[in-house]
Short mmCIF file of C-alpha atoms and ligand atoms in Angstrom, two decimals:
data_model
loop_
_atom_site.label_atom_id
_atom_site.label_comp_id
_atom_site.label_asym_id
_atom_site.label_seq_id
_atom_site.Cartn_x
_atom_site.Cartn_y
_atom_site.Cartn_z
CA UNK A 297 70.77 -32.31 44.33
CA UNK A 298 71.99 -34.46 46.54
CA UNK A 299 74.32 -33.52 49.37
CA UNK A 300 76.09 -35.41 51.36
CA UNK A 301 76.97 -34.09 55.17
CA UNK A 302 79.91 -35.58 57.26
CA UNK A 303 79.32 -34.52 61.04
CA UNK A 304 75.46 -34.44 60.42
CA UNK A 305 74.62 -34.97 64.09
CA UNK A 306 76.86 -32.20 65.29
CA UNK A 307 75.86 -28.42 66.33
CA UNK A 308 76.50 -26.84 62.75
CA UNK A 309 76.12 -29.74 60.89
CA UNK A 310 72.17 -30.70 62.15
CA UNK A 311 71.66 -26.95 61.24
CA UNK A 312 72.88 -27.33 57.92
CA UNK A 313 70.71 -30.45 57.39
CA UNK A 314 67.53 -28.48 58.08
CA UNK A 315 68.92 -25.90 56.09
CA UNK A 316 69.70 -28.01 52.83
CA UNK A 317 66.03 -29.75 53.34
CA UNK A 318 64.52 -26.41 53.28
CA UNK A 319 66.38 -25.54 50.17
CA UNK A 320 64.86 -28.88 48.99
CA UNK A 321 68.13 -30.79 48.19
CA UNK A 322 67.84 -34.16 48.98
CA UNK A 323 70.71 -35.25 52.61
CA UNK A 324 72.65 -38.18 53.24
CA UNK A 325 74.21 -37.51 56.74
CA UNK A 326 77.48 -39.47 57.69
CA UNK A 327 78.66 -39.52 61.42
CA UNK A 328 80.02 -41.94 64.13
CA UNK A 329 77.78 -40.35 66.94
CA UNK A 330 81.03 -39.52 68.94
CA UNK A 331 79.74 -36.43 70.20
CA UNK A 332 76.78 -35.61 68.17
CA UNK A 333 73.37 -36.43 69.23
CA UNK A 334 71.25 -34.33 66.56
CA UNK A 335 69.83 -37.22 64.70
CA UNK A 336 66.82 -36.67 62.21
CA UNK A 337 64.51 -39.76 61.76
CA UNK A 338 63.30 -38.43 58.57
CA UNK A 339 67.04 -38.29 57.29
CA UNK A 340 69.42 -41.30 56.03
CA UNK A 341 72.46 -41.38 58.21
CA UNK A 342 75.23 -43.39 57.92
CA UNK A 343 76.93 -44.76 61.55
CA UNK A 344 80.33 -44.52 60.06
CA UNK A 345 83.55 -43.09 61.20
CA UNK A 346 84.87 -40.58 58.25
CA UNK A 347 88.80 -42.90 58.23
CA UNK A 348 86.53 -45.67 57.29
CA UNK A 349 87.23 -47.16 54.09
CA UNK A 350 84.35 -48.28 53.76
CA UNK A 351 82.80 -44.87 52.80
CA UNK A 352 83.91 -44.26 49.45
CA UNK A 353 82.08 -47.82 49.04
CA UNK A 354 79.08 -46.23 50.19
CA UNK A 355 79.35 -43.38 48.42
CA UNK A 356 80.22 -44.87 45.31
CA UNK A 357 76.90 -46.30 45.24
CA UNK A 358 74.94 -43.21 46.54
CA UNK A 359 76.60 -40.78 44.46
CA UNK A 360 76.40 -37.87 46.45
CA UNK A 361 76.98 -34.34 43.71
CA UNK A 362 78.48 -32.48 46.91
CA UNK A 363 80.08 -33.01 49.71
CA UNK A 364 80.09 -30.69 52.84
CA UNK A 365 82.80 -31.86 54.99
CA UNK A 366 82.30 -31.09 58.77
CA UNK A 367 82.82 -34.13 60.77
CA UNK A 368 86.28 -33.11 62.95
CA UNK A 369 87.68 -33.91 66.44
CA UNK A 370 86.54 -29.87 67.54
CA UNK A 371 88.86 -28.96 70.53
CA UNK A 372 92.20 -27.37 70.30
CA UNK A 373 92.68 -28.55 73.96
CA UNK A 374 92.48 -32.13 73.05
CA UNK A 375 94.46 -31.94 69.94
CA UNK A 376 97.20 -30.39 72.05
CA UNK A 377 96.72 -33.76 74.84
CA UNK A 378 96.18 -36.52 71.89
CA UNK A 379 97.59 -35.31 68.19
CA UNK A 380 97.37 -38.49 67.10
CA UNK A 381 93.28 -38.81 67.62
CA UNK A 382 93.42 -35.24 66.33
CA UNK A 383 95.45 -35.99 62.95
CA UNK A 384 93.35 -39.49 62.65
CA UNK A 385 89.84 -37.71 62.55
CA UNK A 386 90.86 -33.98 60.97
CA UNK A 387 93.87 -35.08 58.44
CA UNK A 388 93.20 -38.97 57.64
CA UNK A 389 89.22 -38.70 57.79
CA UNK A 390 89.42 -35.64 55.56
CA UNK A 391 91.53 -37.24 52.99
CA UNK A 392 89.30 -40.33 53.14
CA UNK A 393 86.33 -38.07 52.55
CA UNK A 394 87.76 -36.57 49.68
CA UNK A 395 88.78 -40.28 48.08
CA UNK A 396 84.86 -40.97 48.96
CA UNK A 397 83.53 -37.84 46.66
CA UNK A 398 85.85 -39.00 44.46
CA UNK A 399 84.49 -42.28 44.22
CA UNK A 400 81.40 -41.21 43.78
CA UNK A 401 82.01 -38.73 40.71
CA UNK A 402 81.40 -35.57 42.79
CA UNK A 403 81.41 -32.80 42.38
CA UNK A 404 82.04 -30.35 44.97
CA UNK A 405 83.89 -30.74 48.56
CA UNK A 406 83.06 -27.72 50.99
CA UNK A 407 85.11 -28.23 53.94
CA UNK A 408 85.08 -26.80 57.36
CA UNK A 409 88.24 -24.99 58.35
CA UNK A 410 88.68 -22.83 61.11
CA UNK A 411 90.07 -19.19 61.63
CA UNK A 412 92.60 -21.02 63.88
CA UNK A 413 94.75 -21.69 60.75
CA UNK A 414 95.67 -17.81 60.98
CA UNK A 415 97.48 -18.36 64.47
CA UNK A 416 98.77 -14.95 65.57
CA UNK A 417 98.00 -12.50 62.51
CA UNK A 418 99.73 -9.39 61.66
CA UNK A 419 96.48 -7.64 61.14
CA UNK A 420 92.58 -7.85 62.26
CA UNK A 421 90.31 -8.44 60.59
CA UNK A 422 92.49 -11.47 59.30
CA UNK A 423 91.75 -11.05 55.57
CA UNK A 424 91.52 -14.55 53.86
CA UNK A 425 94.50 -14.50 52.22
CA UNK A 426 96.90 -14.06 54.95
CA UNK A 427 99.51 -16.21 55.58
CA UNK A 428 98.77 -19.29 57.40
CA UNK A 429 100.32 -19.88 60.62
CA UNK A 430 98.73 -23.12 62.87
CA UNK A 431 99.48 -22.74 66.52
CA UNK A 432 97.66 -26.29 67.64
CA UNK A 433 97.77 -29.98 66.29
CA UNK A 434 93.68 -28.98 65.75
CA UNK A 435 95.11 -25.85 63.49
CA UNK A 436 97.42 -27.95 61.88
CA UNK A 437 94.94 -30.57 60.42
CA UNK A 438 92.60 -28.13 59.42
CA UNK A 439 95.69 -26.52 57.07
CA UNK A 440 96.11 -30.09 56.11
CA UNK A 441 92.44 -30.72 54.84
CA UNK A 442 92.75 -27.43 52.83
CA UNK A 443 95.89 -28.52 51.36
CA UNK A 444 93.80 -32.44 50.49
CA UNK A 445 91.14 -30.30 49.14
CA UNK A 446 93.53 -28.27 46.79
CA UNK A 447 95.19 -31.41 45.67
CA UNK A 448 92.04 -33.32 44.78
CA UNK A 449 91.32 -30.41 42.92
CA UNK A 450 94.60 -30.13 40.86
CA UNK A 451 94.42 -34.21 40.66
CA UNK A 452 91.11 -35.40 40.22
CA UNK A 453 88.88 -32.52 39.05
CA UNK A 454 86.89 -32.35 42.23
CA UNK A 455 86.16 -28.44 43.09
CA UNK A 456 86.39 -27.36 46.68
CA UNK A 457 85.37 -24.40 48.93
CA UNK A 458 87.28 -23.80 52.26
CA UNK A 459 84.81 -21.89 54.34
CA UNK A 460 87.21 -21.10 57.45
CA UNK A 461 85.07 -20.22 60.43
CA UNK A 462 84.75 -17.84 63.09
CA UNK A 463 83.45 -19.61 66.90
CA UNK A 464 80.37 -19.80 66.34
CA UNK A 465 77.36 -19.95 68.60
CA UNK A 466 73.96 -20.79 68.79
CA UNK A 467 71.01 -23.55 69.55
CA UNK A 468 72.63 -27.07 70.28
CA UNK A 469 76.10 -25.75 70.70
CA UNK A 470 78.15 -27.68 73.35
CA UNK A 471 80.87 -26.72 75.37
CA UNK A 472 83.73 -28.74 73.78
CA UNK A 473 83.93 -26.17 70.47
CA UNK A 474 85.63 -22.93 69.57
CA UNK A 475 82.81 -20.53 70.91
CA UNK A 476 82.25 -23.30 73.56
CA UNK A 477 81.99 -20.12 76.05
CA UNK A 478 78.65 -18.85 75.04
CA UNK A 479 77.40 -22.37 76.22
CA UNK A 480 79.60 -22.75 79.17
CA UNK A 481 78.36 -19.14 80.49
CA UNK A 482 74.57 -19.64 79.03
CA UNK A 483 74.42 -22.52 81.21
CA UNK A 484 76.14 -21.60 84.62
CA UNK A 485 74.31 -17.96 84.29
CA UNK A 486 70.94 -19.75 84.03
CA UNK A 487 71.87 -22.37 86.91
CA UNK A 488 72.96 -19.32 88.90
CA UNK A 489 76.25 -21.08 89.14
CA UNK A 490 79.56 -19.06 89.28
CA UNK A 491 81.22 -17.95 86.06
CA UNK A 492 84.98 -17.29 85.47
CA UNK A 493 86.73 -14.87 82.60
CA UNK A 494 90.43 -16.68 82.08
CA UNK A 495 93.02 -13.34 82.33
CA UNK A 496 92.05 -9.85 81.64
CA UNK A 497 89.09 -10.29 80.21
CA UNK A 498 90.66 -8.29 77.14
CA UNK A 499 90.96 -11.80 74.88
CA UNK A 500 88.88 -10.99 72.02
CA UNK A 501 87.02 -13.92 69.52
CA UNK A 502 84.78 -13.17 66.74
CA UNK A 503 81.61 -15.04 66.95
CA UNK A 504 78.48 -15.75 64.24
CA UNK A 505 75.27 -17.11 64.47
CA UNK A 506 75.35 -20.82 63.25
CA UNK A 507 72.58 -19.89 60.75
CA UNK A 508 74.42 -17.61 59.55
CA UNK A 509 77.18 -19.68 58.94
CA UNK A 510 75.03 -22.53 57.22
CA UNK A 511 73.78 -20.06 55.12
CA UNK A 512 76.97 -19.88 53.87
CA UNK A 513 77.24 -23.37 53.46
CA UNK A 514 74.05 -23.51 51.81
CA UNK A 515 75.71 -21.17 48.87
CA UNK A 516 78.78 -22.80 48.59
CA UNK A 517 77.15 -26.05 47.38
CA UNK A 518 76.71 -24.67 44.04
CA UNK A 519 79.31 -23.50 41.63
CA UNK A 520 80.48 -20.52 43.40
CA UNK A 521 82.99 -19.93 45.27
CA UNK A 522 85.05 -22.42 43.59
CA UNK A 523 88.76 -22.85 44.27
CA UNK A 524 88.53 -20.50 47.15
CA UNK A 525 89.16 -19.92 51.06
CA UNK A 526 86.70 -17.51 52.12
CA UNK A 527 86.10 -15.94 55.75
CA UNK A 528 83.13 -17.02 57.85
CA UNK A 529 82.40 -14.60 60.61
CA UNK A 530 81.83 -11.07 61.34
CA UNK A 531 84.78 -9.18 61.08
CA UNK A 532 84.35 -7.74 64.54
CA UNK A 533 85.83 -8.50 68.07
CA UNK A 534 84.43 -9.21 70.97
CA UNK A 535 86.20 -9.21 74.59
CA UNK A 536 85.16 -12.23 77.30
CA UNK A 537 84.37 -9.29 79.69
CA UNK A 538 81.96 -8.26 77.02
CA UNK A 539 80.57 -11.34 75.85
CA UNK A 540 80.15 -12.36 79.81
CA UNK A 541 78.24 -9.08 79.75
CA UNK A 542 75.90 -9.78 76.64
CA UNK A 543 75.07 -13.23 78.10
CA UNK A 544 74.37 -12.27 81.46
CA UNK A 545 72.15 -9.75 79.85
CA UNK A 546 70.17 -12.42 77.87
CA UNK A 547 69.75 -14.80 80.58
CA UNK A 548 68.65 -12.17 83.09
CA UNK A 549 71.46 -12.89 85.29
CA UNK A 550 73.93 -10.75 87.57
CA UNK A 551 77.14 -9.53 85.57
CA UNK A 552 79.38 -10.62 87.86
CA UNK A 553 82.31 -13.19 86.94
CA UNK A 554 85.06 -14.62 88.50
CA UNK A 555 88.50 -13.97 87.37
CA UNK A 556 90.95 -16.60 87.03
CA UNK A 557 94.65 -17.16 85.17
CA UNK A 558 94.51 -16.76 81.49
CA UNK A 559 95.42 -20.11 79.79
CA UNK A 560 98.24 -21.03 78.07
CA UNK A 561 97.98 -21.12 74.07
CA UNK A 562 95.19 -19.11 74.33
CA UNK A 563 95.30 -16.51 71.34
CA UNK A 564 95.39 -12.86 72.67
CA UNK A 565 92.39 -11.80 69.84
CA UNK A 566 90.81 -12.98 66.49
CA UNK A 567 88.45 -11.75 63.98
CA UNK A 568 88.04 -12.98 60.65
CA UNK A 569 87.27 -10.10 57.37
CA UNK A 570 83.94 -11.47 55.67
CA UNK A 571 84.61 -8.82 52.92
CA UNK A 572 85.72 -11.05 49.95
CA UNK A 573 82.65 -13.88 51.08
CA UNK A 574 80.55 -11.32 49.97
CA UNK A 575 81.64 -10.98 46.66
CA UNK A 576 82.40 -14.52 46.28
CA UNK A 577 79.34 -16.31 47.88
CA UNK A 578 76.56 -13.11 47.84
CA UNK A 579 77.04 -13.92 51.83
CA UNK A 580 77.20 -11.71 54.98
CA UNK A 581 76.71 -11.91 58.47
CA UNK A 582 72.46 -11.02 59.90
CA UNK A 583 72.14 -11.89 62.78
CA UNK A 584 73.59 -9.76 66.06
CA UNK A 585 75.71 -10.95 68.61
CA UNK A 586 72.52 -9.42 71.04
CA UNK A 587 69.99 -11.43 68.90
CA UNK A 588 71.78 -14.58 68.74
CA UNK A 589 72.52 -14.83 72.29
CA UNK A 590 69.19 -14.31 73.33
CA UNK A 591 67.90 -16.86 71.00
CA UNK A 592 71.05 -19.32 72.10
CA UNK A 593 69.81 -18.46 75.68
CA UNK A 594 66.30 -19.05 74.66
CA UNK A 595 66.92 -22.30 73.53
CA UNK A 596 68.95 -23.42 76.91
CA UNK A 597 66.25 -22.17 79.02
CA UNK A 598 63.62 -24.08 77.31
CA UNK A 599 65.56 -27.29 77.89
CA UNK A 600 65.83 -27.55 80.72
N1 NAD B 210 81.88 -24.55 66.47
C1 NAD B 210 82.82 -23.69 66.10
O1 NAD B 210 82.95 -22.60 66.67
C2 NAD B 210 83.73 -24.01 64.94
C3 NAD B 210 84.69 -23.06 64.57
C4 NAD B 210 85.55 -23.33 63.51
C5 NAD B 210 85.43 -24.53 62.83
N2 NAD B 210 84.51 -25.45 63.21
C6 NAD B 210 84.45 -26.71 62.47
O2 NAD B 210 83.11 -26.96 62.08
C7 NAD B 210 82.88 -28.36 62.05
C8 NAD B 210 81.65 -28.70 62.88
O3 NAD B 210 81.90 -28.31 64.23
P1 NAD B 210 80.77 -28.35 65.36
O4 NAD B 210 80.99 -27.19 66.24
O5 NAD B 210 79.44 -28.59 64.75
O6 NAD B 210 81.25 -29.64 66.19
P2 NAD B 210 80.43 -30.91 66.73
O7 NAD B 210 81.36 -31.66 67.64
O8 NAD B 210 79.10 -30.50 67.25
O9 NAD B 210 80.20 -31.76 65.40
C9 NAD B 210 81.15 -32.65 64.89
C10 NAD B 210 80.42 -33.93 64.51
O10 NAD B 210 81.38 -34.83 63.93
C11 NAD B 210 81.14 -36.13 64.45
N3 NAD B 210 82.41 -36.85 64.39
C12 NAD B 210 83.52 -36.66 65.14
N4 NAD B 210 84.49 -37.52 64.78
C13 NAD B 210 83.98 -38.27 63.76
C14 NAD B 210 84.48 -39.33 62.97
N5 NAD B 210 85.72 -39.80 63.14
N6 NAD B 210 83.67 -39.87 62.03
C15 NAD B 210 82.41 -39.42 61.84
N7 NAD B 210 81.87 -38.41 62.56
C16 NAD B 210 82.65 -37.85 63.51
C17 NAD B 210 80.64 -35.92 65.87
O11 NAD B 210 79.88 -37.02 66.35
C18 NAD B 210 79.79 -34.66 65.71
O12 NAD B 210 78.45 -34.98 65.41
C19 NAD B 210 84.17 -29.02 62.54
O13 NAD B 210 84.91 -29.40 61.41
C20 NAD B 210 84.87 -27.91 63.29
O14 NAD B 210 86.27 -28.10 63.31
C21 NAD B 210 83.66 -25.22 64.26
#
């Protein structure tokens, strides 16, 4: 079928490319190049900005059967310093995406939300159905796009998955994004620069392998999973002390960080409950937090 991929030149949206290639469905890739650089000369991209009008033009024409809606402003820092950018990219580019698969008679939306819709839980794992409770301007669009998708549902016919998403890691990760860490330690740990662990050390995340997570995207192209928000991640928690630990480990590098003032907004701990993906989507986690980082390691080393 043919797919069409908003964010295409981004970390977990190039990934997904190569992944939907594989599973021989045929990619159009739409991004503005703001921050992505992953560009596939074998794949037809569109330059466009998602608020562009212009893209339900385009897709009108192209007819695109799904789809997968990634393309975001990623950082909950700069959401907090510029809403407005934030809401522009996350809440009016998402509800011009969804006019665009309307346009073009499609059929599914799967859009990328983030486990930073569940704010401060009462419980962990945070089990999909928990209330939501946005702590960010970022948070706050991403509840918005999930609230566009269940409208275009209700209105137009257009079936959606939410697949809201642990931090996750992994080849051609940046620094700007939720598991930005594992890059921003990968790379001072291999320069043999100094490394700093914000507070305690005792903030916890829950990170998965970005192939992992486009295999998830991968299944949720077809007709299951329909209607749903389902978890993306492992279920477990891991500390910065022992994430600083596991890189260091991987990149052969002394254990030894700095420790500086925790930041404010940061959420004490997070992990997401990938029980009901299973079920819904056939999908759980494979790959290890020790085997990812060593191939996310790997792939830092080799470029430089
Ligand atoms: N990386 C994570 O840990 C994580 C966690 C939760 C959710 N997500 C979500 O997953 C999606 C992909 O994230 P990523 O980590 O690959 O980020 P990324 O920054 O690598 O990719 C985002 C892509 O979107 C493009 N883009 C930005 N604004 C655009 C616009 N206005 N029009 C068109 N393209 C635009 C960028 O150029 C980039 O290629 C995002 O929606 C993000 O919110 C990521």
């Amino acid at each position: 079928m043919l797919v069409m991929v908003t964010g295409a030149a981004g970390f977990i949206g190039s990934h997904l490319v190569d992944r939907l290639l594989a599973d021989g469905h045929e990619v159009v890739g739409v991004d503005d190049l703001s921050s992505g650089a992953n560009v596939r000369p074998d794949v037809e991209l569109w330059e466009l900005d998602v608020a562009d009008p212009a893209l339900a033009e385009r897709a009108a024409a192209r007819r695109p059967e799904v789809v997968c809606h990634l393309a975001a402003q990623v950082s909950v820092r700069a959401s907090v310093a510029d809403p407005g950018h934030d809401a522009r990219t996350n809440v009016l580019g998402t509800a011009n995406v969804l006019e665009a698969v309307r346009a073009a008679g499609g059929r599914k939306v799967v859009f990328a939300s983030s486990c930073a819709v569940y704010g401060v839980p009462d419980a962990l794992p945070v089990p999909p159905d928990a209330e939501l409770r946005p702590a960010s301007p970022y948070a706050a669009s991403k509840v918005s796009g999930e609230v566009y998708a269940q409208t275009y549902r209700a209105l137009h016919g257009v079936d959606f998955t939410t697949l809201t998403l642990a931090n996750v890691y992994g080849p051609r990760q940046t620094p700007e994004g939720e598991a930005g860490v594992v890059s921003i330690f990968t790379d001072a740990l291999l320069d043999g620069r100094a490394t700093q662990v914000y507070g305690d050390g005792t903030q916890t995340r829950d990170y998965v392998y970005v192939l992992d997570v486009v295999d998830a995207f991968a299944r949720a192209v077809d007709e299951r999973g329909g209607g749903r928000r389902l978890n993306v991640g492992t279920g477990l928690q891991t500390t910065d002390r022992e994430l600083h630990t596991l890189v260091a480990a991987a990149a052969g590098a002394p254990d030894e960080p700095e420790f500086a003032p925790p930041r404010l907004g940061d959420l004490p701990a997070m992990a997401i409950d990938p029980g009901p993906t299973l079920g819904a989507l056939g999908w759980a986690p494979r790959v290890s937090l020790p085997d990812g980082l060593a191939a996310t390691v790997a792939w830092a080393r080799e470029r430089r």
